[in-house]
Short mmCIF file of C-alpha atoms (C1' of nucleotides) in Angstrom, two decimals:
data_model
loop_
_atom_site.label_atom_id
_atom_site.label_comp_id
_atom_site.label_asym_id
_atom_site.label_seq_id
_atom_site.Cartn_x
_atom_site.Cartn_y
_atom_site.Cartn_z
CA MET A 1472 0.01 0.00 0.05
CA GLY A 1473 1.07 3.52 -0.57
CA ARG A 1474 4.37 4.69 -1.88
CA ALA A 1475 7.94 3.88 -0.85
CA PRO A 1476 9.43 6.32 1.70
CA CYS A 1477 10.57 9.65 0.45
CA CYS A 1478 13.99 9.25 1.81
CA ASP A 1479 15.54 7.92 5.03
CA GLN A 1480 16.96 11.03 6.72
CA ASN A 1481 20.13 9.24 7.62
CA GLY A 1482 23.26 10.62 6.10
CA LEU A 1483 21.58 13.39 4.20
CA LYS A 1484 23.13 16.81 4.41
CA LYS A 1485 21.39 19.79 5.84
CA GLY A 1486 22.00 23.47 6.09
CA PRO A 1487 23.38 25.96 3.54
CA TRP A 1488 23.97 24.85 0.02
CA THR A 1489 27.37 24.92 -1.51
CA PRO A 1490 27.97 26.30 -5.01
CA GLU A 1491 28.89 22.75 -6.15
CA GLU A 1492 25.62 21.41 -4.82
CA ASP A 1493 23.74 24.31 -6.71
CA LEU A 1494 25.60 23.53 -9.93
CA LYS A 1495 24.63 19.79 -9.67
CA LEU A 1496 21.03 20.61 -9.18
CA ILE A 1497 20.93 23.20 -11.83
CA ASN A 1498 22.67 20.85 -14.31
CA TYR A 1499 20.35 18.04 -13.57
CA ILE A 1500 17.09 20.02 -13.82
CA GLU A 1501 18.12 21.77 -16.98
CA ALA A 1502 18.98 18.38 -18.46
CA HIS A 1503 16.07 16.35 -17.21
CA GLY A 1504 13.57 18.54 -15.47
CA PRO A 1505 12.79 18.19 -11.84
CA GLY A 1506 10.62 15.02 -12.43
CA ASN A 1507 10.18 13.19 -9.20
CA TRP A 1508 11.72 15.17 -6.33
CA ARG A 1509 12.22 12.06 -4.38
CA THR A 1510 14.50 10.43 -6.70
CA LEU A 1511 16.09 13.63 -7.96
CA PRO A 1512 18.85 13.94 -5.38
CA LYS A 1513 20.26 10.41 -5.96
CA LYS A 1514 20.18 10.91 -9.80
CA ALA A 1515 21.81 14.33 -9.54
CA GLY A 1516 24.46 12.94 -7.04
CA LEU A 1517 23.35 15.01 -4.11
CA GLN A 1518 23.16 14.10 -0.41
CA ARG A 1519 20.00 16.08 0.04
CA CYS A 1520 16.44 14.99 0.55
CA GLY A 1521 14.03 15.75 -2.35
CA LYS A 1522 12.24 18.37 -0.28
CA SER A 1523 15.31 20.33 0.33
CA CYS A 1524 16.15 20.21 -3.46
CA ARG A 1525 12.78 21.52 -4.27
CA LEU A 1526 12.95 24.27 -1.80
CA ARG A 1527 16.41 25.24 -3.15
CA TRP A 1528 15.15 25.34 -6.76
CA THR A 1529 11.95 27.14 -6.28
CA ASN A 1530 13.22 29.66 -3.83
CA TYR A 1531 16.67 30.33 -5.15
CA LEU A 1532 17.96 28.63 -8.27
CA ARG A 1533 15.01 28.89 -10.64
CA PRO A 1534 16.18 31.09 -13.71
CA ASP A 1535 13.05 33.08 -13.70
CA ILE A 1536 13.50 34.50 -10.25
CA LYS A 1537 13.91 38.17 -10.07
CA ARG A 1538 16.44 39.12 -7.35
CA GLY A 1539 17.07 42.46 -5.74
CA ARG A 1540 15.13 45.10 -3.90
CA PHE A 1541 11.40 45.20 -4.21
CA SER A 1542 10.18 48.18 -6.23
CA PHE A 1543 7.59 50.58 -4.77
CA GLU A 1544 4.88 49.16 -7.12
CA GLU A 1545 5.76 45.65 -5.99
CA GLU A 1546 5.43 46.63 -2.32
CA GLU A 1547 2.14 48.35 -2.82
CA THR A 1548 0.82 45.31 -4.66
CA ILE A 1549 1.87 42.96 -1.72
CA ILE A 1550 0.19 45.18 0.72
CA GLN A 1551 -3.07 45.38 -1.30
CA LEU A 1552 -3.02 41.64 -1.94
CA HIS A 1553 -2.23 40.90 1.71
CA SER A 1554 -5.22 42.91 2.89
CA ILE A 1555 -7.39 40.69 0.64
CA MET A 1556 -5.71 37.36 1.05
CA GLY A 1557 -3.97 37.50 4.34
CA ASN A 1558 -0.84 35.40 4.61
CA LYS A 1559 -1.40 33.43 1.54
CA TRP A 1560 2.15 33.97 0.35
CA SER A 1561 2.04 31.54 -2.55
CA ALA A 1562 -1.21 33.20 -3.96
CA ILE A 1563 0.43 36.66 -3.61
CA ALA A 1564 3.64 35.38 -5.28
CA ALA A 1565 1.64 34.02 -8.21
CA ARG A 1566 0.69 37.63 -8.96
CA LEU A 1567 4.25 38.95 -8.69
CA PRO A 1568 6.28 37.42 -11.57
CA GLY A 1569 9.69 36.51 -10.51
CA ARG A 1570 9.16 36.66 -6.87
CA THR A 1571 8.85 33.60 -4.68
CA ASP A 1572 6.48 33.11 -1.60
CA ASN A 1573 9.47 32.73 0.63
CA GLU A 1574 10.90 35.99 -0.58
CA ILE A 1575 7.61 37.91 -0.13
CA LYS A 1576 7.04 36.39 3.19
CA ASN A 1577 10.52 37.44 4.34
CA TYR A 1578 10.05 40.96 2.86
CA TRP A 1579 6.71 41.29 4.50
CA ASN A 1580 8.06 40.26 7.94
CA THR A 1581 11.08 42.31 7.92
CA HIS A 1582 10.00 45.49 6.10
CA ILE A 1583 6.34 45.96 5.31
CA ARG A 1584 5.12 44.69 8.62
CA LYS A 1585 7.43 46.99 10.58
CA ARG A 1586 6.48 49.99 8.31
CA LEU A 1587 2.85 49.44 8.96
CA LEU A 1588 3.35 49.17 12.65
CA ARG A 1589 5.22 52.41 12.61
CA THR A 1590 2.50 54.21 10.90
CA GLY A 1591 -0.06 52.83 13.37
CA ILE A 1592 -1.61 50.29 11.16
CA ASP A 1593 -2.31 46.70 12.29
CA PRO A 1594 -0.48 44.69 9.68
CA VAL A 1595 -2.90 41.70 10.27
CA THR A 1596 -6.12 43.68 9.72
CA HIS A 1597 -4.78 46.55 7.79
CA ALA A 1598 -6.86 48.81 10.00
CA PRO A 1599 -5.66 51.36 12.59
CA ARG A 1600 -4.11 49.80 15.61
CA LEU A 1601 -6.83 49.16 18.25
CA ASP A 1602 -4.51 49.63 21.14
CA LEU A 1603 -3.51 53.12 20.24
CA LEU A 1604 -6.96 54.23 19.53
CA GLU A 1605 -8.31 52.72 22.65
CA MET A 1606 -5.75 54.11 24.89
CA SER A 1607 -6.07 57.49 23.45
CA SER A 1608 -9.77 57.30 24.06
CA ILE A 1609 -9.21 56.27 27.66
CA LEU A 1610 -6.83 59.12 28.37
CA THR A 1611 -9.08 61.57 26.72
CA SER A 1612 -12.26 60.30 28.52
CA ALA A 1613 -10.30 60.49 31.83
CA LEU A 1614 -10.29 64.30 31.25
CA MET A 1615 -14.05 64.33 31.29
CA THR A 1616 -14.86 62.15 34.21
CA ASN A 1617 -13.06 60.04 36.86
CA ARG A 1618 -15.68 57.45 36.26
CA SER A 1619 -14.25 56.77 32.95
CA LEU A 1620 -11.37 55.07 34.69
CA LEU A 1621 -13.65 52.13 35.03
CA HIS A 1622 -12.93 51.45 31.46
CA LEU A 1623 -9.49 50.40 32.49
CA GLN A 1624 -11.03 47.28 33.68
CA SER A 1625 -12.35 46.59 30.28
CA LEU A 1626 -9.00 47.52 28.82
CA LEU A 1627 -7.31 44.86 30.93
CA GLY A 1628 -9.94 42.32 29.85
CA ALA A 1629 -8.68 42.76 26.31
CA GLN A 1630 -5.12 42.20 27.10
CA ALA A 1631 -4.64 39.68 24.35
CA LEU A 1632 -5.13 42.60 22.01
CA MET A 1633 -2.91 45.05 23.61
CA ASN A 1634 0.66 45.86 23.31
CA PRO A 1635 2.78 45.47 26.52
CA GLU A 1636 3.14 49.19 27.12
CA THR A 1637 -0.57 49.76 26.99
CA LEU A 1638 -1.18 46.87 29.49
CA LYS A 1639 1.53 48.16 31.85
CA LEU A 1640 -0.07 51.58 31.98
CA ALA A 1641 -3.57 50.27 32.35
CA THR A 1642 -2.48 47.96 35.09
CA THR A 1643 -0.85 50.69 36.99
CA LEU A 1644 -3.75 53.10 36.55
CA LEU A 1645 -6.25 50.61 37.64
CA ALA A 1646 -4.19 50.04 40.82
CA PHE A 1647 -4.29 53.65 41.47
CA LYS A 1648 -8.01 54.14 40.64
CA ASN A 1649 -9.18 52.84 43.87
CA GLU A 1650 -6.64 54.69 45.97
CA SER A 1651 -6.55 58.10 44.28
CA PRO A 1652 -8.82 58.52 41.36
CA ASP A 1653 -8.78 62.28 41.47
CA LEU A 1654 -5.03 62.46 41.39
CA VAL A 1655 -4.80 59.98 38.56
CA ALA A 1656 -7.39 61.94 36.46
CA GLN A 1657 -5.55 65.23 37.38
CA ASN A 1658 -2.27 63.64 36.25
CA LEU A 1659 -3.78 62.53 32.89
CA GLN A 1660 -5.16 65.87 32.32
CA GLN A 1661 -1.81 67.46 32.80
CA ILE A 1662 -0.17 65.05 30.47
CA LEU A 1663 -2.73 65.64 27.79
CA GLN A 1664 -2.52 69.42 28.09
CA ASP A 1665 1.26 69.29 28.08
CA GLY A 1666 2.06 69.56 24.38
CA ASN A 1667 5.57 68.16 24.44
CA HIS A 1668 4.76 65.25 26.75
CA GLN A 1669 7.81 65.95 28.80
CA VAL A 1670 5.87 65.82 31.98
CA ASP A 1671 7.77 66.44 35.13
CA PHE A 1672 6.42 63.62 37.24
CA GLN A 1673 8.10 64.64 40.39
CA ALA A 1674 6.23 67.95 40.20
CA SER A 1675 3.03 66.36 39.05
CA PRO A 1676 -0.04 65.45 41.16
CA VAL A 1677 0.98 61.87 41.02
CA SER A 1678 3.90 62.77 43.26
CA GLN A 1679 1.44 63.78 46.00
CA MET A 1680 0.25 60.28 46.29
CA PRO A 1681 0.91 58.42 49.63
CA THR A 1682 4.44 57.26 50.31
CA GLN A 1683 3.32 53.59 50.52
CA THR A 1684 2.41 53.81 46.89
CA ALA A 1685 5.91 55.11 45.83
CA ASN A 1686 6.74 52.09 43.81
CA MET A 1687 3.44 52.28 42.05
CA ARG A 1688 3.94 55.93 41.41
CA GLU A 1689 7.32 55.23 39.70
CA GLY A 1690 5.57 52.69 37.63
CA LEU A 1691 2.87 55.13 36.66
CA SER A 1692 5.31 57.69 35.79
CA SER A 1693 7.44 55.56 33.57
CA ASN A 1694 4.50 53.85 32.02
CA ILE A 1695 2.78 57.10 31.05
CA ALA A 1696 6.09 58.38 29.69
CA SER A 1697 6.52 55.43 27.59
CA MET A 1698 3.03 55.65 26.31
CA CYS A 1699 3.24 59.29 25.56
CA CYS A 1700 6.39 58.43 23.48
CA SER A 1701 4.22 56.25 21.33
CA SER A 1702 1.12 58.27 21.44
CA PRO A 1703 -0.62 59.36 18.26
CA VAL A 1704 0.28 62.90 18.79
CA GLU A 1705 3.98 62.45 18.61
CA THR A 1706 4.65 59.30 16.58
CA SER A 1707 4.40 58.76 12.87
CA LEU A 1708 0.82 57.68 13.24
CA PRO A 1709 -0.91 58.92 9.93
CA SER A 1710 -2.04 62.49 10.12
CA TYR A 1711 -5.54 61.45 9.55
CA LEU A 1712 -5.61 59.46 12.71
CA CYS A 1713 -3.96 62.23 14.68
CA GLU A 1714 -6.73 64.42 13.42
CA ASN A 1715 -9.49 62.07 14.48
CA LEU A 1716 -7.77 61.34 17.91
CA LYS A 1717 -7.95 65.06 18.80
CA PRO A 1718 -10.85 65.96 21.07
CA ARG A 1719 -13.37 68.19 19.36
CA GLU A 1720 -15.61 70.69 20.91
CA ASN A 1721 -19.28 70.31 20.25
CA GLY A 1722 -18.89 66.77 19.06
CA VAL A 1723 -18.29 67.69 15.51
CA ASP A 1724 -15.32 66.99 13.22
CA LEU A 1725 -13.21 69.45 11.14
CA GLN A 1726 -15.89 69.41 8.49
CA GLY A 1727 -18.60 70.11 11.02
CA ASN A 1728 -20.06 66.49 10.75
CA PRO A 1729 -21.10 64.77 13.92
CA MET A 1730 -18.05 62.80 15.29
CA GLN A 1731 -18.18 59.07 14.74
CA CYS A 1732 -14.69 58.36 15.93
CA LEU A 1733 -13.64 56.47 18.92
CA ILE A 1734 -12.61 59.78 20.56
CA ASN A 1735 -16.17 60.95 20.61
CA ASN A 1736 -16.89 61.08 24.34
CA GLU A 1737 -20.20 59.58 24.04
CA ASN A 1738 -18.88 56.66 22.13
CA VAL A 1739 -15.98 56.35 24.49
CA GLN A 1740 -18.33 55.68 27.26
CA ASN A 1741 -19.89 52.91 25.39
CA ILE A 1742 -16.67 51.13 24.44
CA GLY A 1743 -16.15 48.09 26.54
CA TYR A 1744 -14.57 44.76 26.33
CA GLU A 1745 -17.43 43.29 24.20
CA SER A 1746 -17.09 45.91 21.58
CA VAL A 1747 -13.42 45.48 21.55
CA LEU A 1748 -13.83 41.76 20.92
CA SER A 1749 -16.47 42.16 18.34
CA THR A 1750 -14.93 44.73 16.21
CA PRO A 1751 -13.11 43.70 13.04
CA LEU A 1752 -10.28 46.17 14.04
CA SER A 1753 -9.18 43.65 16.64
CA SER A 1754 -9.65 40.57 14.75
CA PRO A 1755 -6.60 38.38 14.98
CA THR A 1756 -7.56 36.64 11.59
CA PRO A 1757 -6.76 38.24 8.36
CA LEU A 1758 -9.31 40.22 6.54
CA ASN A 1759 -10.71 38.63 3.47
CA SER A 1760 -13.18 39.77 0.98
CA SER A 1761 -16.05 37.71 2.55
CA SER A 1762 -15.46 39.06 5.93
CA THR A 1763 -18.63 39.75 7.84
CA TYR A 1764 -18.51 42.54 10.40
CA VAL A 1765 -20.60 42.47 13.58
CA ASN A 1766 -22.40 45.73 13.29
CA SER A 1767 -24.13 47.47 15.96
CA SER A 1768 -25.24 50.72 14.58
CA ALA A 1769 -22.48 52.60 16.45
CA GLU A 1770 -19.88 50.17 15.21
CA GLU A 1771 -21.20 50.19 11.81
CA GLU A 1772 -20.71 54.02 11.82
CA ARG A 1773 -17.16 53.65 13.19
CA ASP A 1774 -16.33 50.92 10.72
CA THR A 1775 -17.57 52.96 7.83
CA HIS A 1776 -15.51 55.96 9.22
CA CYS A 1777 -12.40 53.87 9.66
CA SER A 1778 -12.66 52.03 6.42
CA ASP A 1779 -12.84 55.32 4.56
CA LEU A 1780 -9.40 55.98 5.91
CA PHE A 1781 -7.89 52.94 4.32
CA LYS A 1782 -9.72 52.88 1.14
CA PHE A 1783 -7.35 51.66 -1.73
CA GLU A 1784 -7.80 50.59 -5.32
CA ILE A 1785 -6.99 47.24 -6.73
CA PRO A 1786 -5.08 47.76 -10.05
CA GLU A 1787 -6.90 46.46 -13.03
CA SER A 1788 -4.05 44.34 -13.84
CA LEU A 1789 -4.54 42.29 -10.82
CA ASP A 1790 -6.96 39.44 -11.22
CA ILE A 1791 -8.63 39.00 -7.93
CA SER A 1792 -11.83 37.58 -9.12
CA ASP A 1793 -11.13 34.18 -7.74
CA PHE A 1794 -10.94 35.66 -4.27
CA LEU A 1795 -14.23 37.41 -4.42
"C1'" DA B 655 38.64 48.99 17.58
"C1'" DA B 656 35.76 45.74 19.76
"C1'" DG B 657 31.82 43.79 21.71
"C1'" DA B 658 26.87 44.02 21.82
"C1'" DT B 659 22.67 44.38 19.46
"C1'" DT B 660 19.74 44.41 15.46
"C1'" DT B 661 18.51 43.14 10.83
"C1'" DG B 662 17.72 40.19 6.82
"C1'" DC B 663 17.19 36.05 4.66
"C1'" DA B 664 18.04 31.15 3.44
"C1'" DA B 665 16.62 27.04 5.10
"C1'" DC B 666 14.17 24.03 8.16
"C1'" DC B 667 10.09 22.12 10.44
"C1'" DG B 668 5.61 20.49 10.78
"C1'" DC B 669 1.05 20.40 9.19
"C1'" DC B 670 -2.40 20.08 5.50
"C1'" DT B 671 -3.85 18.61 0.83
"C1'" DT B 672 -3.17 15.85 -3.14
"C1'" DT B 673 -1.62 12.04 -5.55
"C1'" DC B 674 -0.86 7.35 -6.34
"C1'" DG B 675 -0.28 2.27 -5.60
"C1'" DC C 1197 -11.71 3.05 -1.26
"C1'" DC C 1198 -7.89 3.20 1.92
"C1'" DG C 1199 -3.58 4.66 3.49
"C1'" DA C 1200 0.89 6.28 2.87
"C1'" DA C 1201 4.13 9.24 0.41
"C1'" DA C 1202 4.78 13.52 -2.24
"C1'" DG C 1203 4.04 18.05 -2.89
"C1'" DG C 1204 2.80 22.52 -1.11
"C1'" DC C 1205 2.57 26.02 2.21
"C1'" DG C 1206 3.11 29.08 6.32
"C1'" DG C 1207 5.64 29.77 10.50
"C1'" DT C 1208 9.92 29.64 12.76
"C1'" DT C 1209 14.80 29.36 13.38
"C1'" DG C 1210 19.85 30.17 12.98
"C1'" DC C 1211 23.36 32.53 11.38
"C1'" DA C 1212 26.09 35.98 8.86
"C1'" DA C 1213 26.22 40.79 7.85
"C1'" DA C 1214 25.23 45.33 9.20
"C1'" DT C 1215 24.67 48.78 12.62
"C1'" DC C 1216 25.14 50.72 17.11
"C1'" DT C 1217 27.45 51.85 21.44
#
DNA sequence: AAGATTTGCAACCGCCTTTCG
DNA sequence: CCGAAAGGCGGTTGCAAATCT
């Protein structure tokens, strides 16, 4: 029954390929074609398993492979296709002539992913990073009422979605909430009013907290400082996000439309753990064209608003019909 | 100049699907 | 039709090169 074993792993070489091995593989495939990968190594005189040979050929030795840096157009194409397909590297590679799935995957992980993170975009969902928006909402709502600190509890419940700095700050604030809610809110207000975020924590109201909370105070100071360093106001978060994260008077945006952004104080009050979990912004799975969003009316408005920020056009040259 | 840290990428690993005896 | 190997794919690792301190 079945086939003979692919290869007994004994005595087969692993690790980087030598030029001599490459030459043997190239010569054999050019003369005979790959044929059966299982039997190829023996015929080609290689001490490798067929799988390793196939990988070496498809990812490196194939003559039609385009090497060198990715062009801007290629990069944009990868981002657009990834937003549709997710981590389907082979499918993406099929639409980028001369590029391999492995190369695209590596390029994504080392360049594009980091770039998107720097600009405040979740590389998984291609949406604004939820943690930045959420923390900004919390800090802003703390200005309005001390009661809003209750949202910290919700924030901690969503820890799987948060970055470590956000969690650290939320944890510290929550610990303070019970002890000195007024001081916490007062301190947050000072931070948000201070344009350069270089808050003197020794002189801030936090320093007036009881001595037994000295360690917590240090934690709060450092956490807030680190958060401020990555806040939307100071980082490379896209300008459209920074605009939407600024508190508005009268609940209207720059165009005079009713605000539908997270920062809207009324919406902030309604943002809890459940909404965090149900929103596609926090989905750990890649978006695809058939994604169904959970839409309460408020979330529908927010989704619409946010999706407008990330509209892009698929080039006509890209055939994505089979994904729709 | 040297050691430490970060970055980039080739290659491996393991799982899933397809193919074949 | 069944079961095992081949093929394919995405995630992860290890190491050399580059950069920083």
